[in-house]
Amino acid sequence: MLVLTTLLVLILSFLAVRIYLKNVKKLVAPEDASPKKPISVNYHFTRKCNYECGFCFHTAKTSYILPLVDAKRGIKLLAEAGMKKINFAGGEPFLYPKFLGKLVKYCKEELQLESVSIVTNGSLVKERWLETYAQYLDIMAVSCDSFDETTNTSIGRGKGTHLETFVNLSLLCRKYNVKFKVNTVVCRYNFNEDMNAKIEQVAPFRWKCFQVLVVPGENDSSATLRNAQRFVISDEEYEIFCRRHQHQKSFVPESNAVMKSSYLILDEYMRFLNKGVKEPTKSILEVGVPAAFDDVYWDDESFVKRGGEYDWQKEKKKEGSAYDF
């Protein structure tokens, strides 16, 4: 009897210790806790641009561009760290169409990323590029700040033919099965404009409307390459624009509060930018993604709040299907 009692006590003690350790583990590292991952990254591989938009916050302070082999290595590191989507931006990425095409193909064909997208002003996109690389591209986002060409010219968005190029590119995206997105910077020059009819005509799947943003050291004064101060609007003026267009199904507003730290931006050296909060991180090519990521200020809650993950994959084109464009 004494032996059985002793054995029972030992069993109960063992179970009590296991339960205790399990609860301690939950307190220290909850089951649902997981390290942050760079789910969606914007790679600004060049700062050079053929446009002169007055509010640009990623200006041509350098002309540097990584060798292709290093760019691929960095992107692979990001994919291994959990990146699902990459967005190529600038500057103007189509200043380097071959470089861009090879990266787009690499991301989709070899890394098999969920989504590959490009932000462009559209002026340098050629149909022959789409003939070759559209199959590897999910989304093309084209900048359009006004449907009044005079306003575009005043902003620095082209020399008077931007809208013609913009509309033509919307048709080409449909032809080559690339999701067409529109990016608009809401500023002093356009916040009173009614864009509803024109947006309905081009019918983007997503229309991002950013409140113009001033970034220290990039576009905040006459000492920087761009000075966005003359474009700045109040939060109330931004809301006027939003209320006018909020019924559009594609409409996605992003105020300064939401936008500022909810993006992961990788510069031409593959450093994460801290958007005026502090200096850029070290390059992921030097220290790896985890070390660089630990040093970047990224508001992942705002990323989720602004719908950072969305329907970012294009539908596969069925054989024999036709597109009415």
Coordinates of N, CA and C in Angstrom, one line a residue, residues 99-290:
F99 N 16.9 45.1 -66.8 CA 17.2 44.8 -65.4 C 15.9 44.4 -64.7
L100 N 14.9 45.3 -64.9 CA 13.5 45.1 -64.2 C 12.9 43.8 -64.7
G101 N 13.0 43.5 -66.0 CA 12.4 42.3 -66.5 C 13.0 41.0 -66.0
K102 N 14.3 41.0 -65.8 CA 15.0 39.9 -65.3 C 14.6 39.7 -63.8
L103 N 14.5 40.7 -63.1 CA 14.1 40.6 -61.7 C 12.6 40.1 -61.5
V104 N 11.8 40.6 -62.3 CA 10.4 40.2 -62.3 C 10.3 38.7 -62.6
K105 N 11.0 38.3 -63.6 CA 11.0 36.8 -64.0 C 11.6 36.0 -62.9
Y106 N 12.7 36.4 -62.3 CA 13.3 35.7 -61.3 C 12.4 35.5 -60.1
C107 N 11.7 36.5 -59.7 CA 10.8 36.5 -58.5 C 9.7 35.5 -58.7
K108 N 9.1 35.5 -59.9 CA 7.9 34.6 -60.1 C 8.4 33.2 -60.5
E109 N 9.3 33.1 -61.4 CA 9.7 31.8 -61.9 C 10.6 31.0 -61.0
E110 N 11.5 31.6 -60.3 CA 12.5 30.8 -59.5 C 12.1 30.9 -58.0
L111 N 11.7 32.1 -57.5 CA 11.3 32.2 -56.1 C 9.9 31.9 -55.9
Q112 N 9.1 32.0 -56.9 CA 7.6 31.7 -56.8 C 6.9 32.5 -55.8
L113 N 7.2 33.8 -55.8 CA 6.5 34.7 -54.9 C 5.0 34.8 -55.2
E114 N 4.2 35.0 -54.2 CA 2.8 35.2 -54.4 C 2.5 36.3 -55.4
S115 N 3.1 37.4 -55.2 CA 2.8 38.6 -56.0 C 4.0 39.4 -56.3
V116 N 4.0 39.9 -57.6 CA 5.1 40.7 -58.1 C 4.4 42.0 -58.7
S117 N 4.8 43.1 -58.3 CA 4.1 44.3 -58.8 C 5.2 45.4 -59.1
I118 N 4.8 46.4 -59.9 CA 5.6 47.5 -60.3 C 4.8 48.8 -60.2
V119 N 5.5 49.8 -59.6 CA 4.9 51.2 -59.6 C 5.7 52.0 -60.7
T120 N 5.0 52.6 -61.6 CA 5.6 53.4 -62.7 C 4.8 54.6 -63.0
N121 N 5.5 55.6 -63.6 CA 4.7 56.7 -64.2 C 4.1 56.4 -65.5
G122 N 4.5 55.3 -66.1 CA 4.0 54.7 -67.3 C 4.6 55.2 -68.6
S123 N 5.4 56.2 -68.5 CA 5.9 56.9 -69.8 C 6.8 56.1 -70.6
L124 N 7.5 55.1 -69.9 CA 8.5 54.3 -70.6 C 8.1 52.8 -70.8
V125 N 6.9 52.5 -70.5 CA 6.5 51.1 -70.6 C 6.2 50.8 -72.1
K126 N 6.8 49.8 -72.7 CA 6.6 49.4 -74.1 C 5.8 48.1 -74.1
E127 N 5.0 48.0 -75.2 CA 4.2 46.8 -75.3 C 5.1 45.5 -75.5
R128 N 6.3 45.7 -76.1 CA 7.2 44.5 -76.3 C 7.7 44.0 -75.0
W129 N 7.8 44.9 -74.0 CA 8.2 44.5 -72.6 C 7.1 43.6 -72.0
L130 N 5.9 44.1 -72.2 CA 4.8 43.3 -71.7 C 4.6 41.9 -72.4
E131 N 4.9 41.9 -73.7 CA 4.9 40.7 -74.4 C 5.8 39.6 -73.8
T132 N 6.9 40.1 -73.3 CA 7.9 39.2 -72.7 C 7.7 38.9 -71.2
Y133 N 7.4 39.9 -70.5 CA 7.4 39.8 -69.0 C 6.1 39.9 -68.3
A134 N 5.0 40.2 -69.0 CA 3.7 40.3 -68.3 C 3.3 39.0 -67.6
Q135 N 3.7 37.9 -68.2 CA 3.4 36.6 -67.6 C 3.9 36.4 -66.2
Y136 N 4.9 37.2 -65.8 CA 5.5 37.1 -64.5 C 5.1 38.2 -63.6
L137 N 4.2 39.1 -64.1 CA 3.8 40.3 -63.3 C 2.3 40.2 -62.9
D138 N 2.0 40.4 -61.6 CA 0.6 40.4 -61.2 C 0.0 41.8 -61.3
I139 N 0.7 42.8 -60.9 CA 0.1 44.2 -60.8 C 1.0 45.2 -61.4
M140 N 0.4 46.1 -62.2 CA 1.1 47.3 -62.6 C 0.3 48.5 -62.0
A141 N 1.0 49.3 -61.2 CA 0.4 50.5 -60.6 C 1.0 51.7 -61.3
V142 N 0.1 52.5 -61.9 CA 0.4 53.7 -62.7 C 0.0 54.9 -62.0
S143 N 0.9 55.9 -61.8 CA 0.6 57.1 -61.1 C -0.2 58.1 -62.0
C144 N -1.2 58.6 -61.4 CA -2.1 59.6 -62.1 C -2.7 60.5 -61.0
D145 N -2.2 61.8 -61.0 CA -2.7 62.7 -59.9 C -3.8 63.6 -60.4
S146 N -4.1 63.6 -61.6 CA -5.2 64.5 -62.1 C -5.6 64.0 -63.5
F147 N -6.9 64.3 -63.8 CA -7.4 64.0 -65.2 C -7.5 65.3 -65.9
D148 N -6.8 66.3 -65.4 CA -6.6 67.6 -66.1 C -5.1 67.6 -66.4
E149 N -4.8 67.6 -67.7 CA -3.4 67.6 -68.1 C -2.6 68.8 -67.6
T150 N -3.2 69.9 -67.5 CA -2.6 71.1 -67.0 C -2.1 70.9 -65.6
T151 N -3.0 70.3 -64.8 CA -2.6 70.0 -63.4 C -1.4 69.1 -63.3
N152 N -1.5 68.0 -64.1 CA -0.3 67.1 -64.2 C 1.0 67.8 -64.5
T153 N 0.9 68.7 -65.5 CA 2.1 69.4 -65.9 C 2.6 70.3 -64.7
S154 N 1.7 71.0 -64.1 CA 2.0 71.8 -62.9 C 2.7 71.1 -61.8
I155 N 2.2 69.9 -61.6 CA 2.8 69.0 -60.6 C 4.2 68.5 -60.9
G156 N 4.4 68.4 -62.3 CA 5.7 67.8 -62.7 C 5.5 66.5 -63.3
R157 N 4.3 66.0 -63.5 CA 3.9 64.7 -64.0 C 3.8 64.7 -65.5
G158 N 5.0 64.8 -66.1 CA 5.0 64.7 -67.6 C 5.0 66.1 -68.2
K159 N 4.9 66.1 -69.6 CA 5.0 67.3 -70.4 C 3.7 67.6 -71.2
G160 N 2.6 66.9 -70.8 CA 1.4 67.2 -71.5 C 0.7 66.0 -72.2
T161 N 1.4 64.8 -72.1 CA 0.8 63.6 -72.7 C 0.6 62.5 -71.7
H162 N 0.6 62.8 -70.5 CA 0.6 61.7 -69.4 C -0.7 61.0 -69.5
L163 N -1.9 61.7 -69.7 CA -3.2 61.0 -69.7 C -3.3 60.0 -70.8
E164 N -2.9 60.4 -72.0 CA -2.9 59.5 -73.1 C -2.2 58.2 -72.9
T165 N -1.0 58.4 -72.3 CA -0.2 57.2 -72.0 C -0.8 56.4 -70.9
F166 N -1.4 57.0 -69.9 CA -2.1 56.4 -68.8 C -3.2 55.5 -69.3
V167 N -4.1 56.1 -70.1 CA -5.2 55.3 -70.6 C -4.8 54.1 -71.5
N168 N -3.8 54.4 -72.3 CA -3.3 53.3 -73.2 C -2.7 52.2 -72.4
L169 N -2.0 52.5 -71.3 CA -1.5 51.5 -70.5 C -2.5 50.6 -69.7
S170 N -3.6 51.3 -69.4 CA -4.7 50.5 -68.8 C -5.3 49.5 -69.7
L171 N -5.3 49.8 -71.0 CA -5.8 48.8 -72.0 C -4.8 47.7 -72.2
L172 N -3.5 48.1 -72.2 CA -2.4 47.1 -72.4 C -2.4 46.1 -71.2
C173 N -2.7 46.6 -70.0 CA -2.7 45.7 -68.9 C -3.8 44.7 -69.0
R174 N -5.0 45.1 -69.5 CA -6.1 44.2 -69.7 C -5.7 43.2 -70.8
K175 N -5.1 43.6 -71.8 CA -4.7 42.8 -72.9 C -3.7 41.7 -72.5
Y176 N -2.8 42.0 -71.6 CA -1.8 41.0 -71.2 C -2.0 40.4 -69.8
N177 N -3.3 40.6 -69.3 CA -3.7 40.0 -68.1 C -2.8 40.4 -66.9
V178 N -2.7 41.7 -66.7 CA -2.0 42.3 -65.6 C -3.0 43.2 -64.8
K179 N -3.1 43.0 -63.5 CA -4.0 43.8 -62.8 C -3.6 45.3 -62.8
F180 N -4.5 46.1 -63.2 CA -4.2 47.6 -63.3 C -4.6 48.3 -62.0
K181 N -3.7 49.0 -61.5 CA -3.9 49.8 -60.3 C -3.5 51.2 -60.5
V182 N -4.2 52.1 -59.8 CA -3.9 53.6 -60.0 C -3.4 54.1 -58.6
N183 N -2.3 54.9 -58.7 CA -1.8 55.6 -57.5 C -2.0 57.1 -57.7
T184 N -2.7 57.8 -56.8 CA -2.9 59.2 -56.8 C -2.4 59.9 -55.5
V185 N -1.6 60.9 -55.7 CA -1.2 61.7 -54.6 C -2.1 62.9 -54.4
V186 N -2.8 63.0 -53.3 CA -3.8 64.0 -53.1 C -3.0 65.2 -52.5
C187 N -3.1 66.4 -53.2 CA -2.3 67.5 -52.8 C -3.0 68.8 -53.0
R188 N -2.4 69.9 -52.8 CA -2.9 71.3 -53.0 C -3.5 71.5 -54.4
Y189 N -2.9 70.8 -55.4 CA -3.3 71.0 -56.8 C -4.6 70.2 -57.2
N190 N -4.9 69.2 -56.5 CA -6.0 68.3 -57.0 C -7.1 67.9 -55.9
F191 N -6.9 68.4 -54.7 CA -7.9 67.8 -53.7 C -9.3 68.2 -53.9
N192 N -9.5 69.3 -54.7 CA -10.9 69.7 -55.1 C -11.4 69.0 -56.4
E193 N -10.6 68.2 -57.0 CA -11.0 67.6 -58.3 C -12.0 66.5 -58.1
D194 N -12.9 66.4 -59.0 CA -13.9 65.2 -59.0 C -13.4 64.2 -60.0
M195 N -12.8 63.1 -59.6 CA -12.3 62.1 -60.5 C -13.2 60.9 -60.8
N196 N -14.4 60.9 -60.2 CA -15.2 59.8 -60.3 C -15.5 59.2 -61.7
A197 N -15.9 60.1 -62.6 CA -16.2 59.6 -63.9 C -15.0 59.0 -64.6
K198 N -13.9 59.6 -64.5 CA -12.7 59.1 -65.2 C -12.2 57.7 -64.6
I199 N -12.3 57.7 -63.3 CA -11.9 56.4 -62.6 C -12.8 55.3 -63.0
E200 N -14.1 55.6 -63.1 CA -15.0 54.5 -63.6 C -14.7 54.1 -65.0
Q201 N -14.2 55.0 -65.8 CA -13.9 54.6 -67.2 C -12.7 53.7 -67.3
V202 N -11.6 54.0 -66.5 CA -10.4 53.2 -66.6 C -10.5 51.9 -65.7
A203 N -11.4 52.0 -64.7 CA -11.8 50.8 -63.9 C -10.6 50.0 -63.3
P204 N -9.8 50.7 -62.5 CA -8.7 49.9 -61.9 C -9.3 49.0 -60.8
F205 N -8.5 47.9 -60.5 CA -9.0 47.0 -59.5 C -8.7 47.6 -58.1
R206 N -7.8 48.6 -58.1 CA -7.4 49.2 -56.8 C -7.0 50.6 -57.1
W207 N -7.5 51.6 -56.3 CA -7.1 53.0 -56.5 C -6.6 53.5 -55.2
K208 N -5.3 53.6 -55.1 CA -4.7 54.1 -53.9 C -4.6 55.7 -53.9
C209 N -5.1 56.3 -52.9 CA -5.1 57.8 -52.8 C -4.3 58.2 -51.6
F210 N -3.1 58.6 -51.8 CA -2.2 59.0 -50.7 C -2.3 60.5 -50.4
Q211 N -2.3 60.8 -49.1 CA -2.2 62.2 -48.7 C -0.7 62.6 -48.9
V212 N -0.4 63.7 -49.6 CA 0.9 64.1 -49.9 C 1.8 64.1 -48.6
L213 N 3.0 63.5 -48.7 CA 3.8 63.3 -47.5 C 5.1 64.1 -47.6
V214 N 5.5 64.7 -46.5 CA 6.8 65.4 -46.4 C 7.7 64.6 -45.6
V215 N 8.9 64.2 -46.2 CA 9.8 63.4 -45.5 C 11.1 64.2 -45.3
P216 N 11.6 64.3 -44.0 CA 12.8 65.1 -43.8 C 14.0 64.5 -44.5
G217 N 14.7 65.5 -45.2 CA 15.9 65.1 -45.9 C 15.6 64.7 -47.4
E218 N 14.3 64.6 -47.7 CA 14.0 64.2 -49.1 C 13.2 65.3 -49.8
N219 N 12.2 65.8 -49.2 CA 11.4 66.8 -49.9 C 10.8 67.9 -49.0
D220 N 11.6 68.2 -47.9 CA 11.0 69.1 -46.9 C 11.4 70.6 -47.0
S221 N 12.3 70.9 -47.9 CA 12.8 72.3 -47.9 C 13.4 72.7 -49.2
S222 N 13.9 73.9 -49.3 CA 14.6 74.3 -50.5 C 16.0 73.7 -50.6
A223 N 16.4 73.1 -49.5 CA 17.8 72.5 -49.5 C 17.7 71.1 -50.1
T224 N 16.6 70.5 -50.3 CA 16.4 69.2 -50.8 C 16.1 69.3 -52.3
L225 N 16.3 68.1 -53.0 CA 16.0 68.1 -54.4 C 14.6 68.5 -54.8
R226 N 13.6 68.1 -53.9 CA 12.2 68.5 -54.1 C 11.8 69.1 -52.8
N227 N 10.8 70.1 -53.0 CA 10.3 70.7 -51.8 C 8.7 70.6 -51.9
A228 N 8.2 69.7 -51.1 CA 6.8 69.4 -51.1 C 5.9 70.4 -50.3
Q229 N 6.5 71.4 -49.7 CA 5.7 72.3 -48.8 C 4.6 72.9 -49.6
R230 N 4.7 73.3 -50.8 CA 3.7 74.0 -51.6 C 2.5 73.1 -51.9
F231 N 2.7 71.8 -51.8 CA 1.7 70.8 -52.1 C 0.9 70.3 -50.9
V232 N 1.3 70.7 -49.7 CA 0.8 70.1 -48.5 C -0.7 70.6 -48.3
I233 N -1.5 69.6 -47.8 CA -2.9 70.0 -47.5 C -3.2 69.5 -46.1
S234 N -4.2 70.1 -45.5 CA -4.6 69.7 -44.1 C -5.3 68.3 -44.1
D235 N -5.5 67.7 -43.0 CA -6.2 66.5 -42.9 C -7.6 66.7 -43.3
E236 N -8.2 67.8 -43.0 CA -9.6 68.1 -43.4 C -9.7 68.2 -44.9
E237 N -8.8 68.8 -45.5 CA -8.8 68.9 -47.0 C -8.7 67.6 -47.6
Y238 N -7.8 66.7 -47.0 CA -7.7 65.4 -47.5 C -9.0 64.6 -47.4
E239 N -9.7 64.8 -46.3 CA -11.0 64.2 -46.1 C -12.0 64.6 -47.1
I240 N -12.0 65.9 -47.5 CA -12.9 66.4 -48.5 C -12.8 65.5 -49.8
F241 N -11.5 65.3 -50.2 CA -11.3 64.4 -51.4 C -11.8 63.0 -51.1
C242 N -11.5 62.5 -50.0 CA -12.0 61.1 -49.7 C -13.5 60.9 -49.7
R243 N -14.2 61.9 -49.1 CA -15.6 61.8 -49.0 C -16.2 61.8 -50.5
R244 N -15.6 62.6 -51.3 CA -16.1 62.7 -52.7 C -15.9 61.4 -53.5
H245 N -15.0 60.6 -53.1 CA -14.7 59.4 -53.9 C -14.8 58.1 -53.1
Q246 N -15.3 58.1 -51.9 CA -15.3 56.9 -51.1 C -16.2 55.8 -51.5
H247 N -17.2 56.2 -52.4 CA -18.1 55.2 -52.9 C -17.5 54.3 -54.0
Q248 N -16.4 54.7 -54.5 CA -15.7 53.9 -55.6 C -15.3 52.6 -54.9
K249 N -15.6 51.4 -55.6 CA -15.2 50.1 -55.0 C -13.7 50.0 -54.9
S250 N -13.0 50.6 -55.8 CA -11.5 50.4 -55.8 C -10.8 51.4 -54.9
F251 N -11.5 52.3 -54.3 CA -10.9 53.4 -53.5 C -10.3 52.9 -52.2
V252 N -9.0 53.2 -52.1 CA -8.2 52.9 -50.9 C -7.5 54.1 -50.4
P253 N -8.0 54.8 -49.4 CA -7.3 56.1 -48.9 C -6.2 55.7 -47.9
E254 N -5.1 56.6 -48.0 CA -4.0 56.4 -47.1 C -3.6 57.8 -46.6
S255 N -3.9 58.2 -45.4 CA -3.5 59.4 -44.8 C -2.1 59.3 -44.4
N256 N -1.5 60.5 -44.0 CA -0.1 60.5 -43.5 C 0.1 59.6 -42.3
A257 N -0.9 59.6 -41.4 CA -0.9 58.8 -40.2 C -0.8 57.3 -40.5
V258 N -1.5 56.8 -41.5 CA -1.5 55.4 -41.9 C -0.3 55.0 -42.7
M259 N 0.1 55.9 -43.6 CA 1.1 55.6 -44.6 C 2.6 55.7 -44.0
K260 N 2.8 56.6 -43.2 CA 4.2 56.9 -42.9 C 5.1 55.8 -42.5
S261 N 4.7 54.9 -41.6 CA 5.6 53.8 -41.1 C 5.0 52.4 -41.3
S262 N 4.0 52.3 -42.3 CA 3.4 51.0 -42.5 C 3.9 50.3 -43.7
Y263 N 4.9 50.9 -44.4 CA 5.6 50.4 -45.5 C 7.0 49.9 -45.2
L264 N 7.4 48.8 -45.8 CA 8.8 48.4 -45.7 C 9.4 48.8 -47.0
I265 N 10.3 49.8 -46.9 CA 11.0 50.4 -48.1 C 12.5 50.0 -48.1
L266 N 12.9 49.4 -49.2 CA 14.3 49.0 -49.3 C 14.9 49.9 -50.4
D267 N 16.0 50.6 -50.1 CA 16.6 51.5 -51.0 C 17.5 50.8 -52.0
E268 N 18.2 51.6 -52.8 CA 19.1 51.1 -53.8 C 20.3 50.3 -53.3
Y269 N 20.6 50.5 -52.0 CA 21.7 49.7 -51.4 C 21.1 48.5 -50.6
M270 N 19.8 48.3 -50.7 CA 19.1 47.2 -50.0 C 19.1 47.5 -48.5
R271 N 19.0 48.7 -48.1 CA 18.8 49.1 -46.7 C 17.3 49.4 -46.5
F272 N 16.8 49.0 -45.3 CA 15.4 49.4 -45.0 C 15.5 50.9 -44.5
L273 N 14.6 51.7 -45.1 CA 14.5 53.1 -44.7 C 13.6 53.3 -43.5
N274 N 13.9 54.2 -42.7 CA 13.2 54.5 -41.5 C 12.4 55.8 -41.6
K275 N 12.2 56.3 -42.8 CA 11.3 57.4 -43.1 C 11.4 58.6 -42.1
G276 N 12.6 59.1 -41.9 CA 12.7 60.3 -41.1 C 12.8 60.0 -39.6
V277 N 12.5 58.7 -39.2 CA 12.5 58.4 -37.7 C 13.9 58.3 -37.3
K278 N 14.8 57.6 -38.1 CA 16.2 57.5 -37.8 C 16.9 57.1 -39.1
E279 N 18.2 56.8 -39.0 CA 19.0 56.5 -40.2 C 18.6 55.1 -40.8
P280 N 18.9 54.9 -42.0 CA 18.6 53.6 -42.6 C 19.3 52.5 -41.9
T281 N 18.8 51.3 -42.0 CA 19.4 50.1 -41.5 C 20.7 49.8 -42.3
K282 N 21.5 48.8 -41.8 CA 22.5 48.3 -42.7 C 21.9 47.5 -43.8
S283 N 22.7 47.3 -44.9 CA 22.2 46.5 -46.0 C 21.9 45.1 -45.6
I284 N 20.8 44.5 -46.1 CA 20.6 43.1 -45.9 C 21.6 42.2 -46.5
L285 N 22.3 42.8 -47.5 CA 23.4 42.0 -48.1 C 24.6 41.9 -47.2
E286 N 24.7 42.8 -46.2 CA 25.8 42.8 -45.3 C 25.5 42.0 -44.0
V287 N 24.3 42.3 -43.5 CA 24.0 41.7 -42.1 C 22.8 40.7 -42.2
G288 N 22.2 40.5 -43.3 CA 21.1 39.6 -43.4 C 19.8 40.3 -43.1
V289 N 18.7 39.6 -43.4 CA 17.4 40.2 -43.2 C 17.0 40.4 -41.8
P290 N 17.1 39.3 -40.9 CA 16.7 39.4 -39.5 C 17.4 40.6 -38.8

